[in-house]
Tab-separated table of C-alpha atoms in Angstrom:
chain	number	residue	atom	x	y	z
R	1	UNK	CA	-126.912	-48.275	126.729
R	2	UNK	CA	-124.027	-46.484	126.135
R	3	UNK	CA	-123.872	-45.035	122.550
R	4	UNK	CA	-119.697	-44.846	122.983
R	5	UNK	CA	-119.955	-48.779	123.732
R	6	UNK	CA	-116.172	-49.696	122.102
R	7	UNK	CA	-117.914	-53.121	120.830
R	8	UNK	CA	-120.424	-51.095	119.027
R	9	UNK	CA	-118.324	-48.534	117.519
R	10	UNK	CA	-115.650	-51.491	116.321
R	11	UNK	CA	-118.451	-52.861	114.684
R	12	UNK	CA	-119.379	-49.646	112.771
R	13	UNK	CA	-116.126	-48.862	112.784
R	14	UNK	CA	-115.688	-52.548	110.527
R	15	UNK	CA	-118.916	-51.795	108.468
R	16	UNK	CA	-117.274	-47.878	107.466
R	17	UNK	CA	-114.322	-49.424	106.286
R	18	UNK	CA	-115.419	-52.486	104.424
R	19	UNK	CA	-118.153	-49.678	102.452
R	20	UNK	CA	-115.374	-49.125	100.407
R	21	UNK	CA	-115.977	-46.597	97.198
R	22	UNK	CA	-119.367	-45.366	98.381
R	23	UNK	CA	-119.330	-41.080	99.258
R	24	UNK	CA	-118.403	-40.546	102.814
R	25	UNK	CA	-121.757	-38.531	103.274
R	26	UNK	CA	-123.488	-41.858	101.985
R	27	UNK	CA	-121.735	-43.622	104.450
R	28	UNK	CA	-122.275	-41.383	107.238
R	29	UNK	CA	-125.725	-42.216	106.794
R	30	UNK	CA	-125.374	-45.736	106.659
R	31	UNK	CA	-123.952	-46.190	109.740
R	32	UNK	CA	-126.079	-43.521	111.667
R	33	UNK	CA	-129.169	-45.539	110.567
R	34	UNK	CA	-127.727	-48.943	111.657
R	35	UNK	CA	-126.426	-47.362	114.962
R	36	UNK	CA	-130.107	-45.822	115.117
R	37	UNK	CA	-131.233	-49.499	115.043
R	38	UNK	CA	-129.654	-51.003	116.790
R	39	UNK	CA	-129.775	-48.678	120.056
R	40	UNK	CA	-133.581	-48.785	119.481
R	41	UNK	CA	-133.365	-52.441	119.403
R	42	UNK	CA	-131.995	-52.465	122.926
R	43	UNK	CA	-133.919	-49.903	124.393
R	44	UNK	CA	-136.873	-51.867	123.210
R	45	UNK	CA	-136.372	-55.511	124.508
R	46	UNK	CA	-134.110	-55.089	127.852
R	47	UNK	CA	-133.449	-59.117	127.776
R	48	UNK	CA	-131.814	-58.492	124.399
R	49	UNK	CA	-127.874	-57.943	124.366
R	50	UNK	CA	-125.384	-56.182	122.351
R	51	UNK	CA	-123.865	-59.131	120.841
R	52	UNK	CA	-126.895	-60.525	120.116
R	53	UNK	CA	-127.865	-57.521	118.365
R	54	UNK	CA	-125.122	-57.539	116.323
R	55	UNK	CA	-125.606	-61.444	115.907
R	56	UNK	CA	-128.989	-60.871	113.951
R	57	UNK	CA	-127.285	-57.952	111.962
R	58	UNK	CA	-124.974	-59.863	110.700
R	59	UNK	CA	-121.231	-59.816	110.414
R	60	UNK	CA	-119.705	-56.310	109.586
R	61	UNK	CA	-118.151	-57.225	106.120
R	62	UNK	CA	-121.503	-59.240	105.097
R	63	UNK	CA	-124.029	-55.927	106.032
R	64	UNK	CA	-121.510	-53.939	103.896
R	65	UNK	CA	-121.128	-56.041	101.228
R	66	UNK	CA	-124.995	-55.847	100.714
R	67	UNK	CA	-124.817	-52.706	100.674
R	68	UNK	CA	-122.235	-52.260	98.016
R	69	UNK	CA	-124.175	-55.421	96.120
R	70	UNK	CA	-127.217	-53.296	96.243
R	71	UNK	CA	-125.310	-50.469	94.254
R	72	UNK	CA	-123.856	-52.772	91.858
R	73	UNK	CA	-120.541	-52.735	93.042
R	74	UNK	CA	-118.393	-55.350	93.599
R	75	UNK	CA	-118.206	-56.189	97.420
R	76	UNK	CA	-114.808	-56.423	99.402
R	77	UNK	CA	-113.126	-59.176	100.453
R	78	UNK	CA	-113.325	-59.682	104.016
R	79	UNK	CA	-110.194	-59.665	106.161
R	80	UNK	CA	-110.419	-62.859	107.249
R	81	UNK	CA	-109.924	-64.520	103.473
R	82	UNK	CA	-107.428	-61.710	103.066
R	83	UNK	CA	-105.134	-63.052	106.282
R	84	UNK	CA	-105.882	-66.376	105.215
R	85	UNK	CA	-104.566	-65.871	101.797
R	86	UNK	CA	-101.423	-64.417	103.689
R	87	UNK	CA	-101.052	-67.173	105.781
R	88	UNK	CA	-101.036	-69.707	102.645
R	89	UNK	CA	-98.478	-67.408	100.701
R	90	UNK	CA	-96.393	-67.094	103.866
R	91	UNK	CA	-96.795	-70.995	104.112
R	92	UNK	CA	-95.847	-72.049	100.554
R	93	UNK	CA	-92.860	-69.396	100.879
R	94	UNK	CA	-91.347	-71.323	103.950
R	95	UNK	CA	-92.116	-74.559	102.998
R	96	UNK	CA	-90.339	-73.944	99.584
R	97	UNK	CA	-87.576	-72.222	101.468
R	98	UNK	CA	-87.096	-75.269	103.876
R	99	UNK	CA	-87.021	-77.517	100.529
R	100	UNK	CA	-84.340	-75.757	98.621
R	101	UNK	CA	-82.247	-76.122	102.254
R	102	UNK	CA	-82.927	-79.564	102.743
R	103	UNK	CA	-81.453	-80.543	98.862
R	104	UNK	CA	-78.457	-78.478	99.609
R	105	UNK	CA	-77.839	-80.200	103.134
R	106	UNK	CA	-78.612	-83.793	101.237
R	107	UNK	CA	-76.141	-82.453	98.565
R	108	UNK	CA	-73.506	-81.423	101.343
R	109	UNK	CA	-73.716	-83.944	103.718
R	110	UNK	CA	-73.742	-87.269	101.048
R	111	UNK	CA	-72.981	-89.955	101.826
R	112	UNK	CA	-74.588	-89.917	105.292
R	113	UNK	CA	-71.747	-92.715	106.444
R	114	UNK	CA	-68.235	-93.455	104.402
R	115	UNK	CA	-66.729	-96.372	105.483
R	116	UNK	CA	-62.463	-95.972	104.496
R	117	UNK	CA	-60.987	-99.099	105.670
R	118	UNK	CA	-57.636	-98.852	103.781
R	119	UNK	CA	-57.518	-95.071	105.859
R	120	UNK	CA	-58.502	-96.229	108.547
R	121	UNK	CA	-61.109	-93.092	108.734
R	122	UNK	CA	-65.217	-92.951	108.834
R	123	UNK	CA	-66.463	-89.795	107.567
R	124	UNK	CA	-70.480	-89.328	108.479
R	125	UNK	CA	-72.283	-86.401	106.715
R	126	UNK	CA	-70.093	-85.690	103.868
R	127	UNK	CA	-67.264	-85.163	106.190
R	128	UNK	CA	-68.705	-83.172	108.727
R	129	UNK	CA	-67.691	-85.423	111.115
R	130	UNK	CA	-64.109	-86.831	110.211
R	131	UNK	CA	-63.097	-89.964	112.691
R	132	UNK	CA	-59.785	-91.406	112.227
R	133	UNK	CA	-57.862	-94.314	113.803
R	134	UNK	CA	-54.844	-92.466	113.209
R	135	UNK	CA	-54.679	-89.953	116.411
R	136	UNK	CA	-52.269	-86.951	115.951
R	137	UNK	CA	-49.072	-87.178	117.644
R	138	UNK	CA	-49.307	-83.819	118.334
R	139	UNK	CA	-52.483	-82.715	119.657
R	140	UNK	CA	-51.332	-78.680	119.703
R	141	UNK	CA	-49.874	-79.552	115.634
R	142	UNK	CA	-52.830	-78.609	113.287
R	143	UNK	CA	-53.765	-81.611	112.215
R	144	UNK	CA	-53.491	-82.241	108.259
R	145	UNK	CA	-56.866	-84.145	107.083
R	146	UNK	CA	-55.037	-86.569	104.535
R	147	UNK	CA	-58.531	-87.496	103.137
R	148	UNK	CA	-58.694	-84.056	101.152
R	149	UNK	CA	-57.570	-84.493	97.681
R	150	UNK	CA	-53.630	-83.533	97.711
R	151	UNK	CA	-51.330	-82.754	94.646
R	152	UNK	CA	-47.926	-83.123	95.071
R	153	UNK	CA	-45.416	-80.033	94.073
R	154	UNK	CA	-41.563	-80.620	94.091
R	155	UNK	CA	-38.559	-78.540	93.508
R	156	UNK	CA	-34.891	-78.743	93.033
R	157	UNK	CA	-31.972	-76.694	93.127
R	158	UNK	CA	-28.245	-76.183	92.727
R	159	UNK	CA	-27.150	-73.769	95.390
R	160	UNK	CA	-23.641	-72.172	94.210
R	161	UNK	CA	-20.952	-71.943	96.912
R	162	UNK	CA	-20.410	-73.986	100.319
R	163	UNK	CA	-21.533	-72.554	103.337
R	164	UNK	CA	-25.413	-71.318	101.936
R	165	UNK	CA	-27.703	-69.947	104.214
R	166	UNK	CA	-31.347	-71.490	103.576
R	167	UNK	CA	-34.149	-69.758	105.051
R	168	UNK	CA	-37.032	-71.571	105.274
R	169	UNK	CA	-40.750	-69.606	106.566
R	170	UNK	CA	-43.516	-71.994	106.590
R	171	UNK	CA	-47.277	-71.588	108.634
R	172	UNK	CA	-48.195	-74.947	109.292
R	173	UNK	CA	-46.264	-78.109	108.095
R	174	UNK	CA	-45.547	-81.678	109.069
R	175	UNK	CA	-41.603	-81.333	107.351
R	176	UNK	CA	-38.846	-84.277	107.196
R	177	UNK	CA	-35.735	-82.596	106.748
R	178	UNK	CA	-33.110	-84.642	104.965
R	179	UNK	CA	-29.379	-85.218	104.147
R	180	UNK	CA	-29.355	-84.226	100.060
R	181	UNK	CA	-27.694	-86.917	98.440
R	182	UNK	CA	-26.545	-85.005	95.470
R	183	UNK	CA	-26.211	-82.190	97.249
R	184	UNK	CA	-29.205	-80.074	95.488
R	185	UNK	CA	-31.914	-78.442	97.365
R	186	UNK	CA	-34.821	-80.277	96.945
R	187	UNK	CA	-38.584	-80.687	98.175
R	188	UNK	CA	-41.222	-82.551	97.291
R	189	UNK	CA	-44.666	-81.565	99.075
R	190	UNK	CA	-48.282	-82.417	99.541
R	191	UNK	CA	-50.714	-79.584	99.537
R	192	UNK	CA	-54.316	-79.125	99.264
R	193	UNK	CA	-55.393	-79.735	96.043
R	194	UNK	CA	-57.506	-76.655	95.626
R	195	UNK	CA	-54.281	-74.123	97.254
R	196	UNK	CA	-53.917	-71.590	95.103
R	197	UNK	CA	-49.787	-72.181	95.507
R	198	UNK	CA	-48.654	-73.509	92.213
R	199	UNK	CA	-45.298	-74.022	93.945
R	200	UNK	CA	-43.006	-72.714	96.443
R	201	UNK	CA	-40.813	-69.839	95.174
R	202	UNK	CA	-36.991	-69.742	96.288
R	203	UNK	CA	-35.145	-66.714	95.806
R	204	UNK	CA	-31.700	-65.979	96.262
R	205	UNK	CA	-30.367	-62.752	98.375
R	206	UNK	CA	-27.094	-62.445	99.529
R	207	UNK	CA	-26.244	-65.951	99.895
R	208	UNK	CA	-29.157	-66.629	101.610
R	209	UNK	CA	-31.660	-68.589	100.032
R	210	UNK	CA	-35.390	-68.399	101.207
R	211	UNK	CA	-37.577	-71.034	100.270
R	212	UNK	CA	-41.426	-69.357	101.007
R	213	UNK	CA	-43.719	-72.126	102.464
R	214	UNK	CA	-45.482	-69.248	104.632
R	215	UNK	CA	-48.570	-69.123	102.422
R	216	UNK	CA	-49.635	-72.922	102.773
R	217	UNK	CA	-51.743	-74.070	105.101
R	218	UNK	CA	-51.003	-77.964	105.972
R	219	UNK	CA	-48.152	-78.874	103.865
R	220	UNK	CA	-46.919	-82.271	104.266
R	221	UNK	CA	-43.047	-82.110	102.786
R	222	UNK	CA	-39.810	-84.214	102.600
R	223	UNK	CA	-37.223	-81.157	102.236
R	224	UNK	CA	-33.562	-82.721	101.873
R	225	UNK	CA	-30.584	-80.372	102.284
R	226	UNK	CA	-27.258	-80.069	101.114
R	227	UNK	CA	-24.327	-80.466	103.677
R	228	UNK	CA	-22.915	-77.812	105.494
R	229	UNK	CA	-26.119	-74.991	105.151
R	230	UNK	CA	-27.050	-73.139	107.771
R	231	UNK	CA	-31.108	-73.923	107.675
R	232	UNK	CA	-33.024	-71.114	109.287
R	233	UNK	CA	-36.481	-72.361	109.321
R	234	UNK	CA	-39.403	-70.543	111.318
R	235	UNK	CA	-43.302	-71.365	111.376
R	236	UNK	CA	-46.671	-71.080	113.761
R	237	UNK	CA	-47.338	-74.519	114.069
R	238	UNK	CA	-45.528	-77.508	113.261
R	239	UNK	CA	-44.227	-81.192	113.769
R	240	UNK	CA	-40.673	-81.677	112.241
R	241	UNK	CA	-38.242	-84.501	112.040
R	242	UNK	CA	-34.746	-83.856	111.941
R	243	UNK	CA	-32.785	-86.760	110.376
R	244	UNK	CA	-29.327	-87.284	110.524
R	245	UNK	CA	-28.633	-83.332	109.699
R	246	UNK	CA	-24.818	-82.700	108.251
R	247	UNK	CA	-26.429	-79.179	108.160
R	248	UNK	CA	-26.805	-76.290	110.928
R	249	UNK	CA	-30.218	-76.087	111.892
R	250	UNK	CA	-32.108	-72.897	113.514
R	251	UNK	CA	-35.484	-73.990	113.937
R	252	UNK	CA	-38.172	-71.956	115.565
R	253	UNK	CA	-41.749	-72.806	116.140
R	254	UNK	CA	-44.935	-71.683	118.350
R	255	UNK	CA	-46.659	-74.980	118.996
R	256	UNK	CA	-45.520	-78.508	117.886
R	257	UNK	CA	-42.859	-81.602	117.797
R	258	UNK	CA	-39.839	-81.617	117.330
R	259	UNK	CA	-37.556	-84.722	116.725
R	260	UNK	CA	-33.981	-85.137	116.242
R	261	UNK	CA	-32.012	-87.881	115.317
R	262	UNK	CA	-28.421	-86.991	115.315
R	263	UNK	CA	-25.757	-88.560	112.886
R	264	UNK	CA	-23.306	-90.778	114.803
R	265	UNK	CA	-20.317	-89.915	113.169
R	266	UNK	CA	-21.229	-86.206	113.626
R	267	UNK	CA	-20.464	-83.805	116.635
R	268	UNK	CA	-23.535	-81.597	117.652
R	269	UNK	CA	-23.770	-78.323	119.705
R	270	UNK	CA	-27.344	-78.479	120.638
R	271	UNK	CA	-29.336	-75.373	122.217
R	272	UNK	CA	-32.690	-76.409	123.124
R	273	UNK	CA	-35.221	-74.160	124.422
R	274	UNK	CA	-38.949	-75.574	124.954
R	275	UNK	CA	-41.434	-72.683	127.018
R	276	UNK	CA	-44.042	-75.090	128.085
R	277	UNK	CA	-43.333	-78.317	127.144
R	278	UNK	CA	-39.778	-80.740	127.693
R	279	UNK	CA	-37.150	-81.902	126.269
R	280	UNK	CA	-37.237	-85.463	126.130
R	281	UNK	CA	-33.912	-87.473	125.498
R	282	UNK	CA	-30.194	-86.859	125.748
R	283	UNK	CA	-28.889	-84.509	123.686
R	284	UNK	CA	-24.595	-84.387	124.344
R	285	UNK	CA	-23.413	-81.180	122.757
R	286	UNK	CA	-19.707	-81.311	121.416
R	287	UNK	CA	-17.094	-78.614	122.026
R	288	UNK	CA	-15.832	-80.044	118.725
R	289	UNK	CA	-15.517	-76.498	116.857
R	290	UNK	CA	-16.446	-78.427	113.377
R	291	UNK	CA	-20.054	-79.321	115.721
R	292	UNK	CA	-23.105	-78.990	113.799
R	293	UNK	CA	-25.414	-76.259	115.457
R	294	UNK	CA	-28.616	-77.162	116.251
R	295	UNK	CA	-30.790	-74.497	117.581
R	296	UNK	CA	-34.474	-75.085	118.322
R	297	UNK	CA	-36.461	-73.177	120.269
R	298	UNK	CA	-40.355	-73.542	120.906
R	299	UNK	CA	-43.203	-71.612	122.725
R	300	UNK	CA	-45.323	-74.808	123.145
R	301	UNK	CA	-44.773	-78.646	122.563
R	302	UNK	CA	-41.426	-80.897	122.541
R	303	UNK	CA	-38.451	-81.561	121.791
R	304	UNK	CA	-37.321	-85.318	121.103
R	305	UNK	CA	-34.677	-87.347	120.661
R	306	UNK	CA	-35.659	-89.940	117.938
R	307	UNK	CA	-32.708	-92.105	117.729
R	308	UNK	CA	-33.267	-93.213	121.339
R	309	UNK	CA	-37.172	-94.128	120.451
R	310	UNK	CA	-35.962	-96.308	117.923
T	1	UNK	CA	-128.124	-80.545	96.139
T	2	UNK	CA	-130.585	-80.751	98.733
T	3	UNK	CA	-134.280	-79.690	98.057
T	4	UNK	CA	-134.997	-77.521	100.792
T	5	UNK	CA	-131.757	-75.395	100.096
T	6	UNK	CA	-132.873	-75.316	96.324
T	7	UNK	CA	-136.447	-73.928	97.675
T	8	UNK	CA	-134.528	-71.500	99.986
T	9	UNK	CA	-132.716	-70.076	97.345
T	10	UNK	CA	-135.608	-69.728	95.345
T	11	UNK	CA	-137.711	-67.872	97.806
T	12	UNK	CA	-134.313	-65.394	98.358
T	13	UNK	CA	-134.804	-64.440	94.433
T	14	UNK	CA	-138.475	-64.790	93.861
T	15	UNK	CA	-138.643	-62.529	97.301
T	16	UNK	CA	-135.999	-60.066	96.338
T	17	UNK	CA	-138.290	-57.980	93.790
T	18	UNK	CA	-141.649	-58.519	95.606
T	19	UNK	CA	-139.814	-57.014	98.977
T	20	UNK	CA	-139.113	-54.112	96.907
T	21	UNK	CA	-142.800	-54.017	95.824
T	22	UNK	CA	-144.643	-54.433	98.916
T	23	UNK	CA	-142.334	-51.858	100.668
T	24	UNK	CA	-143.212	-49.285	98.443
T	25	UNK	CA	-147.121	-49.922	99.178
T	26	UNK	CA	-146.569	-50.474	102.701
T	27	UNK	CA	-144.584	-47.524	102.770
T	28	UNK	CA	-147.130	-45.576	101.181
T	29	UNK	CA	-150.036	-46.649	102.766
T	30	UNK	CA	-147.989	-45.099	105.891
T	31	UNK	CA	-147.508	-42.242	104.341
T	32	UNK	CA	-143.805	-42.650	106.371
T	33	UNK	CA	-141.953	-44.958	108.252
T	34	UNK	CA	-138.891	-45.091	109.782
T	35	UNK	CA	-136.453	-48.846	109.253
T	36	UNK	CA	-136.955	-50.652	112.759
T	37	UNK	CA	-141.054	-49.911	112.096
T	38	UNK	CA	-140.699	-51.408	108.605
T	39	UNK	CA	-139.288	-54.449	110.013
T	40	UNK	CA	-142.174	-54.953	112.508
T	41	UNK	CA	-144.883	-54.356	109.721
T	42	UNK	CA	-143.397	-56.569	107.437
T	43	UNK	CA	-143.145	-59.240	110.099
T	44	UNK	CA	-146.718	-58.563	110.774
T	45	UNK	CA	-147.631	-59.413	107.313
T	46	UNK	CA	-145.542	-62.442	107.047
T	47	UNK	CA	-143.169	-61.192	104.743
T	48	UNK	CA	-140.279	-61.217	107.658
T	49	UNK	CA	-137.000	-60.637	106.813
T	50	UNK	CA	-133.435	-59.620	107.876
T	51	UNK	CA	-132.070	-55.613	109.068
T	52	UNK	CA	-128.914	-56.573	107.556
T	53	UNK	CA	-131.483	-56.962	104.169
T	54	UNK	CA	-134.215	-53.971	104.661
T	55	UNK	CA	-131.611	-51.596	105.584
T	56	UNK	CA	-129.363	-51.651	102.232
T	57	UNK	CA	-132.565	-51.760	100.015
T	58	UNK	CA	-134.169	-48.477	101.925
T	59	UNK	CA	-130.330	-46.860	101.045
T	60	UNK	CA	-130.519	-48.062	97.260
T	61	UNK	CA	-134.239	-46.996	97.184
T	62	UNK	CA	-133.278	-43.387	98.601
T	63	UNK	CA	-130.009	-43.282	96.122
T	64	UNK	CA	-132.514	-43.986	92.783
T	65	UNK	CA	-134.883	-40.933	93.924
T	66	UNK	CA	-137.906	-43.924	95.011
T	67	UNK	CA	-138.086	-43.035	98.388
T	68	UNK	CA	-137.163	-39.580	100.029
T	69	UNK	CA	-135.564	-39.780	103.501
T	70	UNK	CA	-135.462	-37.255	106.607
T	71	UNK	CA	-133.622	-37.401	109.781
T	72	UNK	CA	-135.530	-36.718	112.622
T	73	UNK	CA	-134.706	-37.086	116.442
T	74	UNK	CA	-137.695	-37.455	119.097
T	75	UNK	CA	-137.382	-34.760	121.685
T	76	UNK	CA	-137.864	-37.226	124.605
T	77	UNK	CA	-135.690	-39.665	123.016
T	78	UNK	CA	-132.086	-39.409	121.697
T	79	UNK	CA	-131.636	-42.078	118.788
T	80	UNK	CA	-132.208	-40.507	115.310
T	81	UNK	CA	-134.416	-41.998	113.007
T	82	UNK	CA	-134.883	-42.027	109.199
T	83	UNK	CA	-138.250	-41.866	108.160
T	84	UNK	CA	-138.491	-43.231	104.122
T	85	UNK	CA	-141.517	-41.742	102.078
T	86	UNK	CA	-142.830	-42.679	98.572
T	87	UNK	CA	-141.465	-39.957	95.844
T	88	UNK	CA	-143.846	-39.418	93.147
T	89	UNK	CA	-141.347	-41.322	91.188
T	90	UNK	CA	-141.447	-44.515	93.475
T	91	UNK	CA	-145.089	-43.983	93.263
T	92	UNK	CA	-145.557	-44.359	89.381
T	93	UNK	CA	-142.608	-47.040	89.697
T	94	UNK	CA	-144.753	-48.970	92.209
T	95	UNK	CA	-147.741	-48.988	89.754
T	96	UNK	CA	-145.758	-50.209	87.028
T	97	UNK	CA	-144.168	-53.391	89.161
T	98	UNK	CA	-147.700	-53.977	90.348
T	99	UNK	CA	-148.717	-54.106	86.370
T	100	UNK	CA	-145.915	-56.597	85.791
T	101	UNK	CA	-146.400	-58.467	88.745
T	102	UNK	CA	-149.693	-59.170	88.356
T	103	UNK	CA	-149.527	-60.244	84.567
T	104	UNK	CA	-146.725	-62.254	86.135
T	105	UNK	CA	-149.384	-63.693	88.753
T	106	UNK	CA	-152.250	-63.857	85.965
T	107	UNK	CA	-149.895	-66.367	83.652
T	108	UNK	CA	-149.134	-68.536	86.579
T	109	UNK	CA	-152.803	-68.851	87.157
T	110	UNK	CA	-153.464	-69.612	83.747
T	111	UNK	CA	-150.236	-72.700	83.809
T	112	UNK	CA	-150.997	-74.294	87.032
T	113	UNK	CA	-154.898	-74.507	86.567
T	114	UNK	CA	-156.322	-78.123	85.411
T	115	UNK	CA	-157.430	-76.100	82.114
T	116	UNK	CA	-155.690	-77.098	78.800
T	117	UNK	CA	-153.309	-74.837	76.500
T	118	UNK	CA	-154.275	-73.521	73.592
T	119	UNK	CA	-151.546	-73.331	71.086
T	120	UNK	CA	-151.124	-72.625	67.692
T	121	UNK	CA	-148.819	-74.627	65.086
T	122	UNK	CA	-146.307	-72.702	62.852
């Protein structure tokens, strides 16, 4: 038998440890004695094995523990209790972790299935999945979930002098522009309810009025104008309807819809300028020099000519 | 609770002190002996029992100064063993837990015999 046997020494190896508090020279002694026996054991009966040695010894952390027992001290716990009191810790931890996330899921995504007939909508998981009859007519124009609870903001103002310039920035907005009929600039607009806009701000610079829209997401607005502005109005993304303008209009946009539906009684000068995308409709420009200019330009998405659709 | 464990477990404690006892007088009547010869005498005797139980009663002996213990290595053989010896101490210990034993053995006598009890009202 090999006294260096790795099973043997991991077994004495065990025994050392789990002796805890007792001197090292103490020790020393221990486990000389019960490597003494058990090498004498083997050498002794040739049919008897190392594991069966060990076997009648008895496990590591028991031959210890009577050895600390015998002193009067209190024996360790073995490892095995120790990892299994681990394991049930780690256990209860997860499971209660899993818990708290499955109440905030159940709070988040309640009701499982909302049924909105008058919207024509069906939101499933607390609107994490929003289906809609209503398709976008636009798919490149962010789409504006109308299910979100909106507030309404609204403005009005008297612009001094004829021939105003109104600038108009806005990110992403579905926007009707209108014919003022008292000739005020005026807007009325549904936002987000929680936006942190209170309202849009218009400020006056040499005769140029800019009406800041830039920092909401998703407006919906109905923006009438009085006749005879120039309306300068530039955004990201954006699906606008033109309607009967007795204004100039310089629209530019990245991605969305445009549609125009000129005045009858009113010469245009159109310049229309689509990227990728078309032009769809006739749109006669006037050499009239009283023409209204209408100027729209756009990186992706069309151009159309309401009044024929009609 | 079942019977035989309830007879097992008082064997283990009625067997814990008189191990200690008749290893002191086996141990002396050897003048020495090492732990894997202890074992075999003790089986011998009927009075087997367990390493992982002689072994930590020689080391608690040794610590209280009841037994003395030496190292010693065989020259034709290379495991070391410990012999244990009686101290003079473990010797007058072992007369005194023979006393008690034996009173202990004497009262039994006297309560499991067919005899009557003689008592004496307050």
């Amino acid at each position: 038998m090999n006294n260096k046997n790795p099973k043997l020494e991991a077994y004495l190896t065990k025994i050392d440890k789990a002796l805890g508090s007792i001197a090292v020279s103490e020790k020393a002694e221990i486990i000389t004695e019960l490597k003494s026996h058990i090498l004498s054991e083997l050498s002794r009966n040739p049919n008897q094995n190392l594991d069966k040695t060990l076997a009648s010894l008895g496990e590591a952390e028991h031959v210890a523990n009577r050895y600390l027992l015998e002193r009067g001290l209190s024996p360790s716990k073995a490892s095995k209790h120790q990892a299994i009191k681990w394991a049930a810790f780690g256990l209860v931890g997860t499971l209660s972790v899993f818990a708290v996330l499955a109440m905030f899921l159940f709070t988040q995504l309640t009701p499982i299935i909302e049924v909105n007939e008058a919207e024509g909508r069906v939101r499933i998981l607390g609107g994490l999945i929003d289906i809609s009859d209503h398709t976008s007519s636009n798919s490149s124009t962010k789409k504006v979930d109308r299910s979100l609870q909106e507030r309404e903001i609204s403005g009005t103002a008297s612009l001094s002098g004829k021939n105003q310039n109104i600038n108009i920035p806005f990110a992403n907005a579905i926007l009707a522009l209108n014919n003022s009929k008292d000739d005020k600039l005026s807007w009325t607009c549904k936002i987000e309810q929680d936006s942190k806009v209170k309202n849009f701000s218009l400020k006056e610079k040499n005769n140029t009025y800019n009406l800041d829209m830039s920092q909401v997401e998703g407006a919906n607005c109905n923006i009438e104008l009085p006749r005879d502005m120039k309306l300068s109005i530039h955004g990201s993304n954006g699906n606008i309807q033109i309607q009967k303008p007795a204004f100039d209009v310089d629209l530019k946009i990245k991605n969305g819809q445009v549609s125009i539906h000129p005045r009858e009684d009113l010469d245009y000068s159109y310049s229309l300028d689509v990227t990728n995308g078309e032009v769809d409709g006739n749109f006669i420009s006037s050499t009239n020099e009283k023409a209204k200019t209408i100027k729209v330009s756009i990186l992706n998405g069309q151009i159309v000519n309401s009044k024929e659709s009609d | 609770m079942d019977k035989s464990i309830g007879l097992s477990n008082w064997n283990t404690q009625i067997k814990k002190g008189y191990l200690e006892l008749c290893l002191l007088f086996l141990i002396k009547k050897r003048k020495r002996a090492y732990g894997f010869e202890l074992l075999e005498l003790l089986k011998v005797h009927g009075l087997s029992i367990k390493e992982g139980t002689l072994y930590p009663l020689l080391s608690r002996l040794s610590k209280e100064g009841v037994l003395s213990a030496q190292w010693e290595i065989a020259p034709d053989k290379g495991n070391p063993k410990k012999f244990y010896s009686v101290t003079d101490e473990g010797q007058n210990k072992a007369v005194q837990m023979k006393e008690e034993f034996l009173k202990m053995n004497q009262l039994l006598k006297e309560l499991s015999n067919n005899r009557s009890i003689k008592y004496y009202e307050q």
